[in-house]
CSV table of C-alpha atoms and ligand atoms in Angstrom, one decimal:
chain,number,residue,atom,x,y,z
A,23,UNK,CA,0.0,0.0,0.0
A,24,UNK,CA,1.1,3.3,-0.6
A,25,UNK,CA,0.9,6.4,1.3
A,26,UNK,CA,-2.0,8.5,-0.9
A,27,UNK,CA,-4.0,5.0,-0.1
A,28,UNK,CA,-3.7,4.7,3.7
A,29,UNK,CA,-6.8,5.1,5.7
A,30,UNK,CA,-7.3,8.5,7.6
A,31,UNK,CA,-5.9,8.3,10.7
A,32,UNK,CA,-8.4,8.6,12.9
A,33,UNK,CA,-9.7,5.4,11.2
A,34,UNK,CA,-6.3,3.5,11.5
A,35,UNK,CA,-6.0,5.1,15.9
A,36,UNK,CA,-10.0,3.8,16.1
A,37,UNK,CA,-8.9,0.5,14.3
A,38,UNK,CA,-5.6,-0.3,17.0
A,39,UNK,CA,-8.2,1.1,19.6
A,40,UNK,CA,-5.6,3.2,20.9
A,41,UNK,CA,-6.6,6.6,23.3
A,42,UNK,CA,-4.5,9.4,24.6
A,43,UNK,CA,-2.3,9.6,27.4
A,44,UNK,CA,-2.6,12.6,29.7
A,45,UNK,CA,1.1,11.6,30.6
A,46,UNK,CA,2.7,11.8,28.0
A,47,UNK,CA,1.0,14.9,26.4
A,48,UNK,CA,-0.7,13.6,24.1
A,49,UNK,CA,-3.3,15.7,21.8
A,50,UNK,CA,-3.4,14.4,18.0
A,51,UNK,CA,-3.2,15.7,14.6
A,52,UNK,CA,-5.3,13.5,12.8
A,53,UNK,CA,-6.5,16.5,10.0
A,54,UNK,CA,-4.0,15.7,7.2
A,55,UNK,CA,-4.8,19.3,5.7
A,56,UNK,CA,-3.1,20.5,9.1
A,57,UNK,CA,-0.3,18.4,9.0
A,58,UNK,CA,0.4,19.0,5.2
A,59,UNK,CA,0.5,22.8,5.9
A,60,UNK,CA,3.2,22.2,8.9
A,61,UNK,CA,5.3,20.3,6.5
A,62,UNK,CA,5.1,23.3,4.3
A,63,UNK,CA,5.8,25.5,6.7
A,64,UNK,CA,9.0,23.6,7.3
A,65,UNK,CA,9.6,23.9,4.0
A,66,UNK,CA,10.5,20.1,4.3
A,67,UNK,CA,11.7,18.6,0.6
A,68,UNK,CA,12.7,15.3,-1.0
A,69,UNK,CA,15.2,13.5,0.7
A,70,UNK,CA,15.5,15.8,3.1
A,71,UNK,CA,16.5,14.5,6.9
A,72,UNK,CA,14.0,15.6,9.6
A,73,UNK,CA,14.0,14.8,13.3
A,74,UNK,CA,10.1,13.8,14.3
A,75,UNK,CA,10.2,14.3,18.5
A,76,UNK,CA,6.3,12.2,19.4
A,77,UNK,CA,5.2,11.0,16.4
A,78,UNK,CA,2.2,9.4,17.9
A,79,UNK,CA,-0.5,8.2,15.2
A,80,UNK,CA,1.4,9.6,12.2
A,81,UNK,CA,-0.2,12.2,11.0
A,82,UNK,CA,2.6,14.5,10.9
A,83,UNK,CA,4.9,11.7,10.3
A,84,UNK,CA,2.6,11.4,7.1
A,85,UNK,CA,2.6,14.8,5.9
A,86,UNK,CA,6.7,14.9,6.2
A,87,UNK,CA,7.0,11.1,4.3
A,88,UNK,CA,4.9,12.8,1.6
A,89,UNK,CA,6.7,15.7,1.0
A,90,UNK,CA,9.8,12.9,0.7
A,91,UNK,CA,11.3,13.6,3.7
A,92,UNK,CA,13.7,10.7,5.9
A,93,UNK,CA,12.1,11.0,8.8
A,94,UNK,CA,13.6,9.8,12.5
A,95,UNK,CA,11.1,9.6,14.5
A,96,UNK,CA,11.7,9.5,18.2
A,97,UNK,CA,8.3,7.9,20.3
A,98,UNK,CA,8.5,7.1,23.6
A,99,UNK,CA,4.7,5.3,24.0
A,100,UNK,CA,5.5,2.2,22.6
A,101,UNK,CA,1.6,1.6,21.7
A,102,UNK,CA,2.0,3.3,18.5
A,103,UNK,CA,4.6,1.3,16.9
A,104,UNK,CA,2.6,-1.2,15.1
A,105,UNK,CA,0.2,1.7,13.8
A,106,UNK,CA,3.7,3.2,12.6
A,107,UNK,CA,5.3,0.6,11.0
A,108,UNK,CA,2.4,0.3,8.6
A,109,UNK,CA,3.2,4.2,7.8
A,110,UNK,CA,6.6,3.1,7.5
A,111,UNK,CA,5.3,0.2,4.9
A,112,UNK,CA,3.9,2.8,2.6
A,113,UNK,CA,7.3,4.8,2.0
A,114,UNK,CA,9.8,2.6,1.9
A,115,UNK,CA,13.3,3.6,3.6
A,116,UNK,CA,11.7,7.0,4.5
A,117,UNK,CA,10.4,6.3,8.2
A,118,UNK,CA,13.2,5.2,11.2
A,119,UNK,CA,11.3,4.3,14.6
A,120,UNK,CA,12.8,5.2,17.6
A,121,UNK,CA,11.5,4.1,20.9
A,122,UNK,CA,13.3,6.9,23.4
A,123,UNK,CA,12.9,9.7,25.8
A,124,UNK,CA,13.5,12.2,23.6
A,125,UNK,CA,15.4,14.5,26.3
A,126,UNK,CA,17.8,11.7,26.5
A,127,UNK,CA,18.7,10.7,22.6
A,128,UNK,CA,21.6,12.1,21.0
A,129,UNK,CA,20.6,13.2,17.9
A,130,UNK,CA,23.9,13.2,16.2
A,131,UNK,CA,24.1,9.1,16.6
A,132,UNK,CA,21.1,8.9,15.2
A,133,UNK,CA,21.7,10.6,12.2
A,134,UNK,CA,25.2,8.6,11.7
A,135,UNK,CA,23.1,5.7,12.1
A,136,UNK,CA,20.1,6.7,10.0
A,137,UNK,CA,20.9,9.1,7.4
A,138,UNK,CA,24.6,9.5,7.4
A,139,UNK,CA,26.5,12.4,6.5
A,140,UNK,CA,23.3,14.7,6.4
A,141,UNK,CA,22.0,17.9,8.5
A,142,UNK,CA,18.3,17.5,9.8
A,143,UNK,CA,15.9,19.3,10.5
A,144,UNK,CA,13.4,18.9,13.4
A,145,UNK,CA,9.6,19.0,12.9
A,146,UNK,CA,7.2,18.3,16.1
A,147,UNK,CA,4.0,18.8,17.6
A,148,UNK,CA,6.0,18.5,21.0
A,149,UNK,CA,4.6,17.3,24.1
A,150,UNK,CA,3.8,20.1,26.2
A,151,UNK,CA,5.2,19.3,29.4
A,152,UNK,CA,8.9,18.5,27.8
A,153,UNK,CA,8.8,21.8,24.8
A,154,UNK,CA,10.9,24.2,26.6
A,155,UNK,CA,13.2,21.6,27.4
A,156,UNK,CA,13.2,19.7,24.4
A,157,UNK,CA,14.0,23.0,22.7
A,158,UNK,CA,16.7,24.4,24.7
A,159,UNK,CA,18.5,21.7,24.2
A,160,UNK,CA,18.5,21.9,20.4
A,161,UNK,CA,19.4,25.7,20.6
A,162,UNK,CA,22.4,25.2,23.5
A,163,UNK,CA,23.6,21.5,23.3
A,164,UNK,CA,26.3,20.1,21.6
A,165,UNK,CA,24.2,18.9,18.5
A,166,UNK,CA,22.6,21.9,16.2
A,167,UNK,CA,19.4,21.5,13.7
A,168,UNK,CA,19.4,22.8,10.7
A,169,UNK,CA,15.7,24.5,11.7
A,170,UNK,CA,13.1,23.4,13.6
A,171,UNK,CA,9.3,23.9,13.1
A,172,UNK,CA,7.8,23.1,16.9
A,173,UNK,CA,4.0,23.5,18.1
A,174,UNK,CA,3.9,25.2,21.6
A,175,UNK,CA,1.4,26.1,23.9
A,176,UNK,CA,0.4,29.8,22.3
A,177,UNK,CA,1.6,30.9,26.0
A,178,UNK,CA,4.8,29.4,25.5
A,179,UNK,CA,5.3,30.6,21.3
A,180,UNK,CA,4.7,34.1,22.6
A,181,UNK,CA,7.4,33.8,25.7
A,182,UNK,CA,10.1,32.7,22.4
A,183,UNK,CA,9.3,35.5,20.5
A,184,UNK,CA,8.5,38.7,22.8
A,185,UNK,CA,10.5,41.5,22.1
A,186,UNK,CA,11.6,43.8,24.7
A,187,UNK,CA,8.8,45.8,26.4
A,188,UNK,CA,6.0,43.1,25.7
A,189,UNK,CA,4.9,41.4,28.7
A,190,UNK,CA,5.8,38.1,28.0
A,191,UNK,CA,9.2,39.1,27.4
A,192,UNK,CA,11.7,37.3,29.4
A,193,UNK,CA,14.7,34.3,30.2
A,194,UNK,CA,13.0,32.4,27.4
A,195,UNK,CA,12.9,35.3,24.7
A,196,UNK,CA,16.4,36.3,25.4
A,197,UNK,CA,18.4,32.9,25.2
A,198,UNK,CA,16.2,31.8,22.5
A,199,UNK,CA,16.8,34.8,20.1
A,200,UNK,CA,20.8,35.1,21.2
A,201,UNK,CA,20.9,31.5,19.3
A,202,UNK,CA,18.3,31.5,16.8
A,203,UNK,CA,15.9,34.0,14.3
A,204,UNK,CA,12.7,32.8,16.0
A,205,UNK,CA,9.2,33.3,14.5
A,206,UNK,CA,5.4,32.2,15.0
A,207,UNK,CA,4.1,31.2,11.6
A,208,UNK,CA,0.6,29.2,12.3
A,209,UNK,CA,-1.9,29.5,15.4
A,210,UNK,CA,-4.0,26.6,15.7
A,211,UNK,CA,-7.4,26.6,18.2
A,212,UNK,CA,-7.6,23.8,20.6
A,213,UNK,CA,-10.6,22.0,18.5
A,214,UNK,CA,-8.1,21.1,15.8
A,215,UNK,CA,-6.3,18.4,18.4
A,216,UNK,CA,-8.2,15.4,19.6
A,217,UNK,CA,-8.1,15.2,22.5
A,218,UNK,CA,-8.7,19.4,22.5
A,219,UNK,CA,-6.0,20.8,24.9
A,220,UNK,CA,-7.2,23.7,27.4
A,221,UNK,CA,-5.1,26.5,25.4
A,222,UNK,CA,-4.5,28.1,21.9
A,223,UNK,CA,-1.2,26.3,20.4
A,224,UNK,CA,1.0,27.7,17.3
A,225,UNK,CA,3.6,27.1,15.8
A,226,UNK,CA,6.8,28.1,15.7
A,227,UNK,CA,9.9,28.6,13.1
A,228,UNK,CA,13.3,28.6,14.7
A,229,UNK,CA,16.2,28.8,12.6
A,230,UNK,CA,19.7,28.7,14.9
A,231,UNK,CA,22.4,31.6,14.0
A,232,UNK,CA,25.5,30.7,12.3
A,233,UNK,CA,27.6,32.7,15.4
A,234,UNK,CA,25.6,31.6,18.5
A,235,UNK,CA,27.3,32.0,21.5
A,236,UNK,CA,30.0,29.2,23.0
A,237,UNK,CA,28.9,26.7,26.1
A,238,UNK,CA,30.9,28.8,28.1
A,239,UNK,CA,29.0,32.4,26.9
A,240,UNK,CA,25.6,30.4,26.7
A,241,UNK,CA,26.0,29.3,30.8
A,242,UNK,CA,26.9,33.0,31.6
A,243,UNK,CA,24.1,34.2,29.9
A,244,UNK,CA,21.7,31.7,31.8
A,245,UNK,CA,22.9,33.1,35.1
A,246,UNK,CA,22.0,36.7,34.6
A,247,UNK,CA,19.1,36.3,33.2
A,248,UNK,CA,17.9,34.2,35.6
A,249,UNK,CA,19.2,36.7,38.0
A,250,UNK,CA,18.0,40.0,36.2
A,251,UNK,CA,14.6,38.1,35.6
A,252,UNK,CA,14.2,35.8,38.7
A,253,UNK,CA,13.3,39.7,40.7
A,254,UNK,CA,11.9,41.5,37.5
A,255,UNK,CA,10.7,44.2,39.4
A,256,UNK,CA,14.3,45.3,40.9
A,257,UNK,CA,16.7,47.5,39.4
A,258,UNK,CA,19.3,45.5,37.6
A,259,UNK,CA,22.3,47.1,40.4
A,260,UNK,CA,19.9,45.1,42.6
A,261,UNK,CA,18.9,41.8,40.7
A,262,UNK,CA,22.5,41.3,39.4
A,263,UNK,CA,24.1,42.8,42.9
A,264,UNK,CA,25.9,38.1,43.4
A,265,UNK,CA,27.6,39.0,39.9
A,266,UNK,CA,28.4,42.4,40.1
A,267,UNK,CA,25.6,45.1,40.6
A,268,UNK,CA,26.4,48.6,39.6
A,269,UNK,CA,29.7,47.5,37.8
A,270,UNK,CA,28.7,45.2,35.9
A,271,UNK,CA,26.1,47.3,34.2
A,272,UNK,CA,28.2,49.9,33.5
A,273,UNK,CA,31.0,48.0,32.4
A,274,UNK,CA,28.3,46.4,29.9
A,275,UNK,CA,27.7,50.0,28.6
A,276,UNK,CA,23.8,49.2,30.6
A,277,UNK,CA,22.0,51.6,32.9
A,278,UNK,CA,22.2,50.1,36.7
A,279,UNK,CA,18.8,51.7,37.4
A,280,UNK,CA,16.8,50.1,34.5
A,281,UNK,CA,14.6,46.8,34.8
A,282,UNK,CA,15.6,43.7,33.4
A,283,UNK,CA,12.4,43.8,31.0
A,284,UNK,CA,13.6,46.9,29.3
A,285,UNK,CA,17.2,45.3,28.7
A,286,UNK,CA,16.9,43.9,25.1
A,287,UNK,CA,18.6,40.7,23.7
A,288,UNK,CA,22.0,42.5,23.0
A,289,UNK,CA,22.5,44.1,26.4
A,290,UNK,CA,21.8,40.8,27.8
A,291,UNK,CA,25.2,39.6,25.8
A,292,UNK,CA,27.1,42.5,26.3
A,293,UNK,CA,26.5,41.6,30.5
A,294,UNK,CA,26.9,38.1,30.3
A,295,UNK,CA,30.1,38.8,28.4
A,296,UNK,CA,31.1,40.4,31.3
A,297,UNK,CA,30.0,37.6,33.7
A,298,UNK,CA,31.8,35.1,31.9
A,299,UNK,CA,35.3,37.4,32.1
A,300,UNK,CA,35.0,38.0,35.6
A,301,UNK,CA,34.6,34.1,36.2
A,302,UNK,CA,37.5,33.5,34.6
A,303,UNK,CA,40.1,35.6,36.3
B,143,SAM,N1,2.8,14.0,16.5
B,143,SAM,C1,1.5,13.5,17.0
B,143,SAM,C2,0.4,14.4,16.4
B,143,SAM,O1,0.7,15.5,16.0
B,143,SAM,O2,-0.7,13.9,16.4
B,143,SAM,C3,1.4,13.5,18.5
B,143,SAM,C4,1.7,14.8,19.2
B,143,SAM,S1,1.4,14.7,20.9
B,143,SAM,C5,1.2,16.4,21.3
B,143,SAM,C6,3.0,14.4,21.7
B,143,SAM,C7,3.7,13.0,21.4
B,143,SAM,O3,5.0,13.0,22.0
B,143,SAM,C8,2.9,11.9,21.9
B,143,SAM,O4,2.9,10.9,20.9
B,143,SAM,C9,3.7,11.4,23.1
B,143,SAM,O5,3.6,10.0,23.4
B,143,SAM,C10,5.1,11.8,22.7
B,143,SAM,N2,6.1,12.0,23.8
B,143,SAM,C11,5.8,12.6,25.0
B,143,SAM,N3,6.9,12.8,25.7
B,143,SAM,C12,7.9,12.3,24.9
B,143,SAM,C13,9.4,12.2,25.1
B,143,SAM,N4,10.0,12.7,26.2
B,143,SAM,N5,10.1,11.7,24.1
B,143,SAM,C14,9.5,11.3,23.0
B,143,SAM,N6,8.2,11.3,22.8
B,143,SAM,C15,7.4,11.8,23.7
């Protein structure tokens, strides 16, 4: 059978009687119209390699084998492996199954052992509980995706791509946009999921810089914003006062009596530049 002749998905989830799993975040994509446009949006092509974090029942899976991508897919409920491996069937060679925590893989041996020689891509509806994790590890650990196109909670999209001033703006915003161009290119109401989720999801193109910051610049960057943000309402000469106070800001070129929420993503660098020299003499 091939793909363009599989049943819907809902059909082939009904038919393995399989239901979701609060646990494991699971709210389903079984509109293949849906799924189609987030392959787009990826601007996934033929032969291209793609990461898949939760594949679930496949219908994202689908969309990507469609568009001819070589897909990895990385599932930790084993459940929906048999339901896979008949998607896997229908594009031969296209559709690896991985049964992981996807927190825990390293993506690089995966690729050496699945598509060799080649940079992916990751496309995921993500489990909710494990998205900001899941992401910050693909923007600050040791292995780097080409792009990534990643449903959030709308909640969580917006904290990514705030700009300085807007109210969600914050730890996330900054170390996500020191390492990547970050933009939200679909919202999607809860009614398109099955199970329907309590919030507005969207989705989310992330495409990492060329120049992103070391290990080294990326840790000192964590520990001031999470000491200019963890008291938000402080000045910085206050928030900051364990790595410098007063000092530090001006030796960053910042004004000591500002709020960290009216820092943007460059004064942010310029003070954890500063961090990181202090800590190393
Ligand atoms: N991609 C499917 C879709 O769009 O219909 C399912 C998306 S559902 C929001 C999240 C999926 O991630 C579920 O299949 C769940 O079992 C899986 N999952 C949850 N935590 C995971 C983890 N840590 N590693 C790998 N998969 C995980």
């Amino acid at each position: 059978m091939s793909l363009k002749d599989l049943p819907p998905i809902r059909e082939a989830l009904e038919e393995y009687g399989l239901l979701a799993k609060k646990s494991f975040g699971q709210h389903f994509l079984l509109d293949l119209n849906i799924t189609r446009k987030i392959a787009r949006l990826a601007e996934v092509v033929e032969g291209q390699t793609v990461i898949e974090v939760g594949p679930g029942p496949g219908g994202l899976t689908r969309a990507l084998l469609e568009a001819g991508a070589k897909v990895i897919a990385v599932e930790m409920d084993p459940r929906f492996f048999p339901l896979l491996n008949g998607l896997g069937d229908a594009a031969p060679g296209q559709l690896h199954l991985v049964q992981n925590d996807a927190l825990r893989v390293k993506e690089a041996d995966l690729i050496a052992e699945h598509a060799p020689g080649t940079q992916a891509s990751v496309v995921a509806n993500l489990p909710y509980n494990v998205g900001t994790a899941l992401l910050l590890k693909w923007l600050t650990g040791p292995w780097q995706p080409r792009s990534m196109t990643l449903m959030f909670q709308k909640e969580v999209a917006d904290r990514i791509t705030a700009q300085v001033g807007d109210d969600a703006y914050g730890r996330l915003a900054v170390v996500v946009q020191a390492t990547a161009k970050a933009r939200t290119v679909m919202d999607l109401p809860a009614r398109a999921f099955t199970p329907p989720p309590k919030v507005t999801s969207a989705v989310v193109n992330l495409t990492p810089l060329m120049d992103r910051p070391d290990a080294a610049m990326l840790k000192a960057l964590e520990r001031t914003t999470q000491a200019a943000f963890g008291q938000r309402r402080k000045m910085l000469r206050s928030s900051l006062k364990t790595l410098g106070g007063t000092e530090l800001c001006l030796a960053a070129g910042i004004d000591p009596d500002v709020r960290a929420e009216t820092v943007d993503v460059e004064g942010f660098l310029a003070l954890a530049k500063i961090v990181l020299a202090q800590s190393a003499t």
